[in-house]
mmCIF file with all atom_site columns, C-alpha atoms in Angstrom:
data_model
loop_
_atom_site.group_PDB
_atom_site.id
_atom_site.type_symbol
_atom_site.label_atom_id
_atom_site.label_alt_id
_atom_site.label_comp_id
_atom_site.label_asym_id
_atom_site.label_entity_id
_atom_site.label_seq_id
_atom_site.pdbx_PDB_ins_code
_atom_site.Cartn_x
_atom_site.Cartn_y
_atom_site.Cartn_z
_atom_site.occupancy
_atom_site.B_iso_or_equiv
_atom_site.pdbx_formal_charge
_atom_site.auth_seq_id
_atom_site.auth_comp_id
_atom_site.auth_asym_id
_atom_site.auth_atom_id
_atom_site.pdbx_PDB_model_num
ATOM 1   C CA . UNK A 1 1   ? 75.900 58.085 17.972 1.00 43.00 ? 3   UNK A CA 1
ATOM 2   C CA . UNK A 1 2   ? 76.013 60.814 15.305 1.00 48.00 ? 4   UNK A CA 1
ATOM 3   C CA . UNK A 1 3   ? 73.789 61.157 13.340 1.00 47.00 ? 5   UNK A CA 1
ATOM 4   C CA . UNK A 1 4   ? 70.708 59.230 15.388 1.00 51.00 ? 6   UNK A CA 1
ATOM 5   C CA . UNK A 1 5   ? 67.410 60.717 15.761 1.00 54.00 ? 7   UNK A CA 1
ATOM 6   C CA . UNK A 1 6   ? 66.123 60.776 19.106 1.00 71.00 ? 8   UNK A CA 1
ATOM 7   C CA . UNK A 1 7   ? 62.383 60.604 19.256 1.00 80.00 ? 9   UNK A CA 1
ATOM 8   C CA . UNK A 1 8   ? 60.440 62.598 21.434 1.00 89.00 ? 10  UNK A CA 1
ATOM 9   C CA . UNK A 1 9   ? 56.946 61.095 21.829 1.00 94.00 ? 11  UNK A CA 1
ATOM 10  C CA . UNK A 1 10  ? 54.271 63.521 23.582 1.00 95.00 ? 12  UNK A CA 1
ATOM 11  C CA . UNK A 1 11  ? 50.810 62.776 24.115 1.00 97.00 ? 13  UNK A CA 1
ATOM 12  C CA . UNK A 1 12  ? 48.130 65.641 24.372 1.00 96.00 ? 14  UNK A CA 1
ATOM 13  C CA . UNK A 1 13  ? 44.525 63.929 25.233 1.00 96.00 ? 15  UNK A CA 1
ATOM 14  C CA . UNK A 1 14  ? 41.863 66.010 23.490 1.00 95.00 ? 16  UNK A CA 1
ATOM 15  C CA . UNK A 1 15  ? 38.055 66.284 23.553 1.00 92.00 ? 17  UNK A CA 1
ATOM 16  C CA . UNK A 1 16  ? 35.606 68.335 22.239 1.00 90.00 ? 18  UNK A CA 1
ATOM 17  C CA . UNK A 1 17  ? 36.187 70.863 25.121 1.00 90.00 ? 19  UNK A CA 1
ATOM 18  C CA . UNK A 1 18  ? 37.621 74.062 24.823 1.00 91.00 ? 20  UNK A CA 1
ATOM 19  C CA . UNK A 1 19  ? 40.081 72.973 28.085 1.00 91.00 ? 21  UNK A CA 1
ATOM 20  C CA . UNK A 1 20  ? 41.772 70.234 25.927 1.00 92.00 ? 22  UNK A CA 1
ATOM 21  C CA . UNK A 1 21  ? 42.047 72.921 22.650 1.00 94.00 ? 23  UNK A CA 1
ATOM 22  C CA . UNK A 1 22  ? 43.948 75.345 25.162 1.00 94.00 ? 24  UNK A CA 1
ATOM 23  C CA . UNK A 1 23  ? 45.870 72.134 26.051 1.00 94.00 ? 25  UNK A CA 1
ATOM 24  C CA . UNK A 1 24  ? 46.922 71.832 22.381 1.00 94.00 ? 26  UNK A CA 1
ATOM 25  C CA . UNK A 1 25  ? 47.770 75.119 21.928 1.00 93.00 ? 27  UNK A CA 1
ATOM 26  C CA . UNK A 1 26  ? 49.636 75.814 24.723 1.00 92.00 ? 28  UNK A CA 1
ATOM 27  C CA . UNK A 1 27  ? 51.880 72.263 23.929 1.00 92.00 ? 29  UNK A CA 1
ATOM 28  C CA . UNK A 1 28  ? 52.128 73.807 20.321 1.00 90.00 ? 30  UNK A CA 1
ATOM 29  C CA . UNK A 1 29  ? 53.726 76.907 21.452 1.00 88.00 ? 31  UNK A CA 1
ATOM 30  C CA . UNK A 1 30  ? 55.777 75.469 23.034 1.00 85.00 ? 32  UNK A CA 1
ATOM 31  C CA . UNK A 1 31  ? 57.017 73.453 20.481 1.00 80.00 ? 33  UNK A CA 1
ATOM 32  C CA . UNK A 1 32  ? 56.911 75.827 17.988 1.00 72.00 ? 34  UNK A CA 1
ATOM 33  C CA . UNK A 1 33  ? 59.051 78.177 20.706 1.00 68.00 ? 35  UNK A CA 1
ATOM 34  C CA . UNK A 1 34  ? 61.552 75.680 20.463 1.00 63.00 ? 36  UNK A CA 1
ATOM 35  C CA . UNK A 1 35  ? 62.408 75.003 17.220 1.00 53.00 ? 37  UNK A CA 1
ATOM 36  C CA . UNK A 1 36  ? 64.843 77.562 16.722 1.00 47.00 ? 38  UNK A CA 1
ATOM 37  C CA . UNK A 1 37  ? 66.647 75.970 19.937 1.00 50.00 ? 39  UNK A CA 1
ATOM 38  C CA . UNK A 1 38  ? 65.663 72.419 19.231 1.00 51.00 ? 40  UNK A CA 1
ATOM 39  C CA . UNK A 1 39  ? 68.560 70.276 17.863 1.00 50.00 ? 41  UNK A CA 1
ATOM 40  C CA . UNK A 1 40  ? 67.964 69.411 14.441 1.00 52.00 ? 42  UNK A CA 1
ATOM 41  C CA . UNK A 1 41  ? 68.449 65.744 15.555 1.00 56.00 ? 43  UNK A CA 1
ATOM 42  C CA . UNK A 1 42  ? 65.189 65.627 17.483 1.00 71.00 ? 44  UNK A CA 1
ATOM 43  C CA . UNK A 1 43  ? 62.044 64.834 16.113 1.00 82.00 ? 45  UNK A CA 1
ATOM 44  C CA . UNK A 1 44  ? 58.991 64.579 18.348 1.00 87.00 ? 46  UNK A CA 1
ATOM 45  C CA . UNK A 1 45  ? 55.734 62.584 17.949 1.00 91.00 ? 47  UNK A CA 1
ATOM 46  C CA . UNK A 1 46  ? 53.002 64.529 18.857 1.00 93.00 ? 48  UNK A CA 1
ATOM 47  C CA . UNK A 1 47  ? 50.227 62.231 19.667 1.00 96.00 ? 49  UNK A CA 1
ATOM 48  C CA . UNK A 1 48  ? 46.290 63.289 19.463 1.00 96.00 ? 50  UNK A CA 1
ATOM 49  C CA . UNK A 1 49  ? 44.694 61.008 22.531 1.00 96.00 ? 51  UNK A CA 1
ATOM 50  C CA . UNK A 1 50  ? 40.841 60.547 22.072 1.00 96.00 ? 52  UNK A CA 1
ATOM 51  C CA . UNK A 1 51  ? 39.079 58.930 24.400 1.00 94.00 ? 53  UNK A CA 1
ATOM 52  C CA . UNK A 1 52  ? 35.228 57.856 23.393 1.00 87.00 ? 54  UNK A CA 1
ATOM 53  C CA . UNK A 1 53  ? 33.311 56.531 26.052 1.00 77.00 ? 55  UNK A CA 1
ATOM 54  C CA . UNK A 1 54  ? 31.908 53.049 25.660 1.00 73.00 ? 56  UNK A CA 1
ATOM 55  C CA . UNK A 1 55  ? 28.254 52.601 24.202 1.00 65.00 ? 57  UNK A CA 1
ATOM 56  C CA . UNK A 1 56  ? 25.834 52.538 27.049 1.00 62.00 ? 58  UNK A CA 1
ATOM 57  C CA . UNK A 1 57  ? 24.013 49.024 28.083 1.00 58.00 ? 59  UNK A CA 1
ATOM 58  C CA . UNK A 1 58  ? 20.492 49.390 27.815 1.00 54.00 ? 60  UNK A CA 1
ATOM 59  C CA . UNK A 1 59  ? 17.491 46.585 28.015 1.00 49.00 ? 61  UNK A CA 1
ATOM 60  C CA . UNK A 1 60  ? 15.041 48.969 26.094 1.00 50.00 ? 62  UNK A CA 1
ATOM 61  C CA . UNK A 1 61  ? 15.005 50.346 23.269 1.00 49.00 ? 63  UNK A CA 1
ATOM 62  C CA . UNK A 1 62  ? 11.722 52.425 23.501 1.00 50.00 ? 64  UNK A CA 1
ATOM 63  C CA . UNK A 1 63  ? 11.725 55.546 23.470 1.00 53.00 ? 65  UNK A CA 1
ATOM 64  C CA . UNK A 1 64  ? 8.938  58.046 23.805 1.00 52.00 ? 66  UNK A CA 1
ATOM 65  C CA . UNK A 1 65  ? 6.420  55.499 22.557 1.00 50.00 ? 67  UNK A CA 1
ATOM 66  C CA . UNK A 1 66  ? 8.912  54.141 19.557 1.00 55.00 ? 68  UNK A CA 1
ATOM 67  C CA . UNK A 1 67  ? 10.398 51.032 19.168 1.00 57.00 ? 69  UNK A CA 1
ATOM 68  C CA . UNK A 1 68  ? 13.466 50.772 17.923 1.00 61.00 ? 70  UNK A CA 1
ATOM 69  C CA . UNK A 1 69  ? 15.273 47.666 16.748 1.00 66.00 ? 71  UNK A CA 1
ATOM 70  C CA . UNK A 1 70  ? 18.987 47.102 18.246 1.00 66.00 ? 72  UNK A CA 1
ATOM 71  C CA . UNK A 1 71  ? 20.541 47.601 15.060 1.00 73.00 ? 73  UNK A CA 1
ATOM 72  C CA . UNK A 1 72  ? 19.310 51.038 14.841 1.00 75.00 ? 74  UNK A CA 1
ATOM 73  C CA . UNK A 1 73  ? 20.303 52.068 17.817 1.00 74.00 ? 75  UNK A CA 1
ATOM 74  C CA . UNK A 1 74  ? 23.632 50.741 17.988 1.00 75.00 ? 76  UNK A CA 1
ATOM 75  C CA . UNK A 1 75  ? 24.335 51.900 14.482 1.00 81.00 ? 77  UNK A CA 1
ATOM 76  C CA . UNK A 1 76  ? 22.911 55.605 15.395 1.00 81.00 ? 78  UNK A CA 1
ATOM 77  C CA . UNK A 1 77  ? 25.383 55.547 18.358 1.00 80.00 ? 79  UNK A CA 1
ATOM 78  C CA . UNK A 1 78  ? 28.002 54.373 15.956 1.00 83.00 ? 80  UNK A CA 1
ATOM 79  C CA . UNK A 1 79  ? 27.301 56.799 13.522 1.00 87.00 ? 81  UNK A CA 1
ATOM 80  C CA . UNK A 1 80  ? 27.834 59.741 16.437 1.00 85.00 ? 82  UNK A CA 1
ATOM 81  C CA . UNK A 1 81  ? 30.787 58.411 18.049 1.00 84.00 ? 83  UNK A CA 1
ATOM 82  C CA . UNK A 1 82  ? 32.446 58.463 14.723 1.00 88.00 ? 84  UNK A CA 1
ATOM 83  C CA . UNK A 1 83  ? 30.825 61.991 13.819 1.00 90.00 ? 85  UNK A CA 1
ATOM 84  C CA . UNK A 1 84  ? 32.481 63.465 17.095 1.00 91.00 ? 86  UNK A CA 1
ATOM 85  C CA . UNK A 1 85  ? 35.935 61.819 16.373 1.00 92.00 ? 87  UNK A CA 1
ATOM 86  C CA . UNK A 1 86  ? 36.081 63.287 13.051 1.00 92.00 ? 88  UNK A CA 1
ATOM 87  C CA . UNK A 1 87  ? 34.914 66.957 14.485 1.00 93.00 ? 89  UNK A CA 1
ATOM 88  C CA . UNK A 1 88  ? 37.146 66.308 17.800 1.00 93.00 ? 90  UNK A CA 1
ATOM 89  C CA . UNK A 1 89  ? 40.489 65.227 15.298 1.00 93.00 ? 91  UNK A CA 1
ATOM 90  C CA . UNK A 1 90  ? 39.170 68.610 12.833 1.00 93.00 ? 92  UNK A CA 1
ATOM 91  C CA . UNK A 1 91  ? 39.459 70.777 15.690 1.00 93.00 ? 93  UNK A CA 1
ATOM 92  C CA . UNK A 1 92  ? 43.171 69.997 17.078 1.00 92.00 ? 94  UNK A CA 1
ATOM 93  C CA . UNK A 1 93  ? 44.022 69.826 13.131 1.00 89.00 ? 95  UNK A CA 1
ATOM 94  C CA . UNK A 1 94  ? 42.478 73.345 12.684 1.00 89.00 ? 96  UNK A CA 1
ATOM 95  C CA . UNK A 1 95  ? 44.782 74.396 15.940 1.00 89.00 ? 97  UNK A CA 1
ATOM 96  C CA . UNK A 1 96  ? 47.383 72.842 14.795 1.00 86.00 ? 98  UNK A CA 1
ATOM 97  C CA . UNK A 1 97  ? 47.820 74.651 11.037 1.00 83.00 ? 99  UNK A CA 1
ATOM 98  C CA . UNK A 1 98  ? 47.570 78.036 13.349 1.00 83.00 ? 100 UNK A CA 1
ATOM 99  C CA . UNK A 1 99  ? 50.971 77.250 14.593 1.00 79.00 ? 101 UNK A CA 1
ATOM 100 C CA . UNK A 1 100 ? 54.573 77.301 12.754 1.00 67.00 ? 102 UNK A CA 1
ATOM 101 C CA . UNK A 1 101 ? 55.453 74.105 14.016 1.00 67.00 ? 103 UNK A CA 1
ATOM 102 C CA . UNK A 1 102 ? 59.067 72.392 13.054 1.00 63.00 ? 104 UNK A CA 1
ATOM 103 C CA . UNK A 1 103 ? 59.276 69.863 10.000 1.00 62.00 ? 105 UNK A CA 1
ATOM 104 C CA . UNK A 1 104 ? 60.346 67.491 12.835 1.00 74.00 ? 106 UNK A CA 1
ATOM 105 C CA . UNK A 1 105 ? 57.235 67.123 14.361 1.00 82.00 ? 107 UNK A CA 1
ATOM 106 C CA . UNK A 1 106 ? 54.806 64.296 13.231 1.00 87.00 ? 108 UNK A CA 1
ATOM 107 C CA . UNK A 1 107 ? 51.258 64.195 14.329 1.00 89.00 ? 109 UNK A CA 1
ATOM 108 C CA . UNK A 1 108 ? 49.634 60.676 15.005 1.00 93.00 ? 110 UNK A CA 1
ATOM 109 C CA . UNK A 1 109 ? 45.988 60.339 15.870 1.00 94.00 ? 111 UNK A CA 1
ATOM 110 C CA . UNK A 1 110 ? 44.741 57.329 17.948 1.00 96.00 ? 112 UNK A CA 1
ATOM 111 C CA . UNK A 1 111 ? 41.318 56.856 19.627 1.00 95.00 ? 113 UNK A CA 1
ATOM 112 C CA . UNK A 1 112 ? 40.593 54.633 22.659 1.00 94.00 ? 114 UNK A CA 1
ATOM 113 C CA . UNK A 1 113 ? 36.853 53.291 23.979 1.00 92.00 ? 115 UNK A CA 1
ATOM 114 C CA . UNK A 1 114 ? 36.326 53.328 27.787 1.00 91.00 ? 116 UNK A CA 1
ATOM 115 C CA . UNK A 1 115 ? 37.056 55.097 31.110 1.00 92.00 ? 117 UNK A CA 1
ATOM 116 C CA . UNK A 1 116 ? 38.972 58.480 29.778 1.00 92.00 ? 118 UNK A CA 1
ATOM 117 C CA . UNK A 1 117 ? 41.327 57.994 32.830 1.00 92.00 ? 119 UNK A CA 1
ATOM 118 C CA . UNK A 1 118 ? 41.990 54.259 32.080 1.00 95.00 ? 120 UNK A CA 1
ATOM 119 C CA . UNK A 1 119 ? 42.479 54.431 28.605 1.00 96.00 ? 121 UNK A CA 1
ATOM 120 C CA . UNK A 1 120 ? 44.664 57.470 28.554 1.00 96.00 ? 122 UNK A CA 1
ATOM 121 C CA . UNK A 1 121 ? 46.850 55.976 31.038 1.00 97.00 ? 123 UNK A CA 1
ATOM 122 C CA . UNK A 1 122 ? 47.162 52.282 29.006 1.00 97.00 ? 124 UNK A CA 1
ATOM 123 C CA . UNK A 1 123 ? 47.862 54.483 26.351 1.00 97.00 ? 125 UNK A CA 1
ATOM 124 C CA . UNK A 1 124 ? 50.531 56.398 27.590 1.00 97.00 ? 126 UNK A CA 1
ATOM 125 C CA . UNK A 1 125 ? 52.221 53.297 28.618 1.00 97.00 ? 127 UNK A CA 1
ATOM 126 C CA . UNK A 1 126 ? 51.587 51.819 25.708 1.00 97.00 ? 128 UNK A CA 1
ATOM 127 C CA . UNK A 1 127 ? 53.056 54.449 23.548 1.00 96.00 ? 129 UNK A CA 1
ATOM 128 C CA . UNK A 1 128 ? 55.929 55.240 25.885 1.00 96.00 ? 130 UNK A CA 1
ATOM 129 C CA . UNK A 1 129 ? 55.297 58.673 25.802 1.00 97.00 ? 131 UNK A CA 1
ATOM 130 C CA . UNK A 1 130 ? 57.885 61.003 27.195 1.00 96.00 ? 132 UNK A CA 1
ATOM 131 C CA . UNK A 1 131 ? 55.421 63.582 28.270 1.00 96.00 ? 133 UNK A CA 1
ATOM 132 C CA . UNK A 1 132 ? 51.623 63.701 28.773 1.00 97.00 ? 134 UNK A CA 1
ATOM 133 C CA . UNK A 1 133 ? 49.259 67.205 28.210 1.00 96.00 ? 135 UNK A CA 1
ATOM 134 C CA . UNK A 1 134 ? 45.866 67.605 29.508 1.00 94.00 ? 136 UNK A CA 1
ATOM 135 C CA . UNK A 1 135 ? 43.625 70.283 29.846 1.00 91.00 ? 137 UNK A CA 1
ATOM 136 C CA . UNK A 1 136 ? 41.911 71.277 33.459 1.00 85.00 ? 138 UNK A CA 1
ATOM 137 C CA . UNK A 1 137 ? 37.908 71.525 33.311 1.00 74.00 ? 139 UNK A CA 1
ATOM 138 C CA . UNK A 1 138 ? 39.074 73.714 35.934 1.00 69.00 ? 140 UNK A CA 1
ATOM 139 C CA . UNK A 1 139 ? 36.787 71.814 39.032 1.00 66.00 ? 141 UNK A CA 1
ATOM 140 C CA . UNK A 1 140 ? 36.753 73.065 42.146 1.00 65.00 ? 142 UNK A CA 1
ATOM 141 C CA . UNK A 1 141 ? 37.558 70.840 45.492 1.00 62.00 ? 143 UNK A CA 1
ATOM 142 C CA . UNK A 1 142 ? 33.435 70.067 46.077 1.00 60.00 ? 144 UNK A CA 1
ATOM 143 C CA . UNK A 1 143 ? 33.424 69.070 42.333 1.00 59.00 ? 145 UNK A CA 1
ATOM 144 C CA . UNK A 1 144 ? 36.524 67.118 42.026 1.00 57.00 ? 146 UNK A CA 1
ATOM 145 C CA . UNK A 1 145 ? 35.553 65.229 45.016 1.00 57.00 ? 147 UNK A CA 1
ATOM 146 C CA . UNK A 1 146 ? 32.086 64.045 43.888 1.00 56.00 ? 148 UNK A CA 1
ATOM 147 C CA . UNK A 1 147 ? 33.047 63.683 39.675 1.00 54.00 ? 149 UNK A CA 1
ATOM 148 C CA . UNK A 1 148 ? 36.832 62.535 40.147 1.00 63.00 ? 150 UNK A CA 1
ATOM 149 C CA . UNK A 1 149 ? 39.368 64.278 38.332 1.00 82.00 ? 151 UNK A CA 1
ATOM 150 C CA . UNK A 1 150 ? 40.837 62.454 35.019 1.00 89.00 ? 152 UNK A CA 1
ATOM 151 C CA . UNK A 1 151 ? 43.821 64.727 34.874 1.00 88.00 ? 153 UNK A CA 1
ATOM 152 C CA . UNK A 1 152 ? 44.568 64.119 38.566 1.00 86.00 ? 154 UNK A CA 1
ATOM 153 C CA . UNK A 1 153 ? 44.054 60.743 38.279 1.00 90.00 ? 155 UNK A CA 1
ATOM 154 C CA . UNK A 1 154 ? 46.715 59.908 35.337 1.00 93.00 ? 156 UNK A CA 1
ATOM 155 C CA . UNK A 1 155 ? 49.089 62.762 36.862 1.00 91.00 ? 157 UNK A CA 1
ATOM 156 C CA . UNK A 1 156 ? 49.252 59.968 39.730 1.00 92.00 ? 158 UNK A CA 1
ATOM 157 C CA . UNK A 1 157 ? 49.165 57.268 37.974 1.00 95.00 ? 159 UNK A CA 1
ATOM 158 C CA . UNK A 1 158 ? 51.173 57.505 34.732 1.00 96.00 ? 160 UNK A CA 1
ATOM 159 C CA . UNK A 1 159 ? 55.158 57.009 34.915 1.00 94.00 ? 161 UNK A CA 1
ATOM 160 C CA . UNK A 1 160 ? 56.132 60.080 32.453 1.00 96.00 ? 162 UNK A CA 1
ATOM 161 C CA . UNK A 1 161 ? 55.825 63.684 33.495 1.00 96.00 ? 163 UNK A CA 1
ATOM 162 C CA . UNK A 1 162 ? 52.483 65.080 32.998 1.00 95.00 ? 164 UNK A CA 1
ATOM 163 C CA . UNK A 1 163 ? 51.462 69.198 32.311 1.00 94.00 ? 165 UNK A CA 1
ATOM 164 C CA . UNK A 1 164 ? 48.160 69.734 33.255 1.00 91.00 ? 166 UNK A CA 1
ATOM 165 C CA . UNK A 1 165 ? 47.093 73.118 31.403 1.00 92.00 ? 167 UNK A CA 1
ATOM 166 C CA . UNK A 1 166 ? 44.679 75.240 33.305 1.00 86.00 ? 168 UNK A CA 1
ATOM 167 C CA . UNK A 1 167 ? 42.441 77.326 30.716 1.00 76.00 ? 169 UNK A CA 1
ATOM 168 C CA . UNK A 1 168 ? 42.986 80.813 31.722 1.00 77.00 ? 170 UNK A CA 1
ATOM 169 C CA . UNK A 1 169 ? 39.239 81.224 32.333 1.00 73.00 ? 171 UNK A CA 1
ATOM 170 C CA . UNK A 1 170 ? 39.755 79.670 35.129 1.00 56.00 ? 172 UNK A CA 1
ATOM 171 C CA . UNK A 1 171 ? 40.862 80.949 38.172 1.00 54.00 ? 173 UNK A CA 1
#
């Protein structure tokens, strides 16, 4: 139909590593390298993914010779997960103002709690994103083996294309 805007929906999963800012960046670019092609009917979604992982279970709360009430504890880790959200988010905004990206490009921010790998692939379901972007920690075979990959994992896993972006310090 004329006149319809398609929506383009990509999700880029970002941490506080330097692998998922390269991520961003190289996503941006491209976007930004194809606005002058882009129709002006498209308008794309760009989705900030991030993952924090769950609060860890623990029976005690002493530590080095301190007690420390549950509440304290639980509102310490609160207080951190939410400081690294806000620096995490911060980050990809700071990367993205560095780019001329087109007027048709909105940025959403959404954070999950869990398994990385689980959560970014519910999400990507969940969103119906046309395209996922993830940075590589750049593991080798030994390492990948033992750890598990999270970027292998959802590229097998997920139903829309995925772009794994290797950081170019790592070859």
């Amino acid at each position: 139909m004329e006149g319809d805007i398609s929506m383009k929906k990509i999700v880029v999963a970002v941490d506080e590593s330097e692998e998922s800012m390269h991520a961003l960046s190289w996503c941006l670019g491209n976007l930004s390298s194809q606005k002058a092609t882009a129709a002006a009917n498209t308008s794309t979604s760009l989705v900030l993914l991030y993952v924090k992982p769950p609060p860890p279970l623990h029976s005690s709360y002493d530590a080095a010779g301190y007690m420390f009430s549950k509440n304290d504890v639980v509102a310490a880790m609160e207080k951190y997960g939410n400081d690294m959200i806000n620096s995490v988010m911060q980050r990809a905004e700071a990367v993205y103002k560095n780019f001329n990206v087109n007027a048709n490009v909105n940025i959403e921010r959404v954070v999950g709690s869990g398994d990385p790998k689980d959560v970014i692939c519910n999400a990507v379901e969940k969103l119906r994103a046309d395209t996922l972007v993830m940075g590589s920690h750049g593991y080798g075979f030994f390492k990948r083996a033992l750890l598990g990959s999270v970027s292998d994992y959802c590229a097998k896993h997920v139903e829309c294309p995925v772009v794994i972006v290797k950081h170019p310090d790592h070859k």
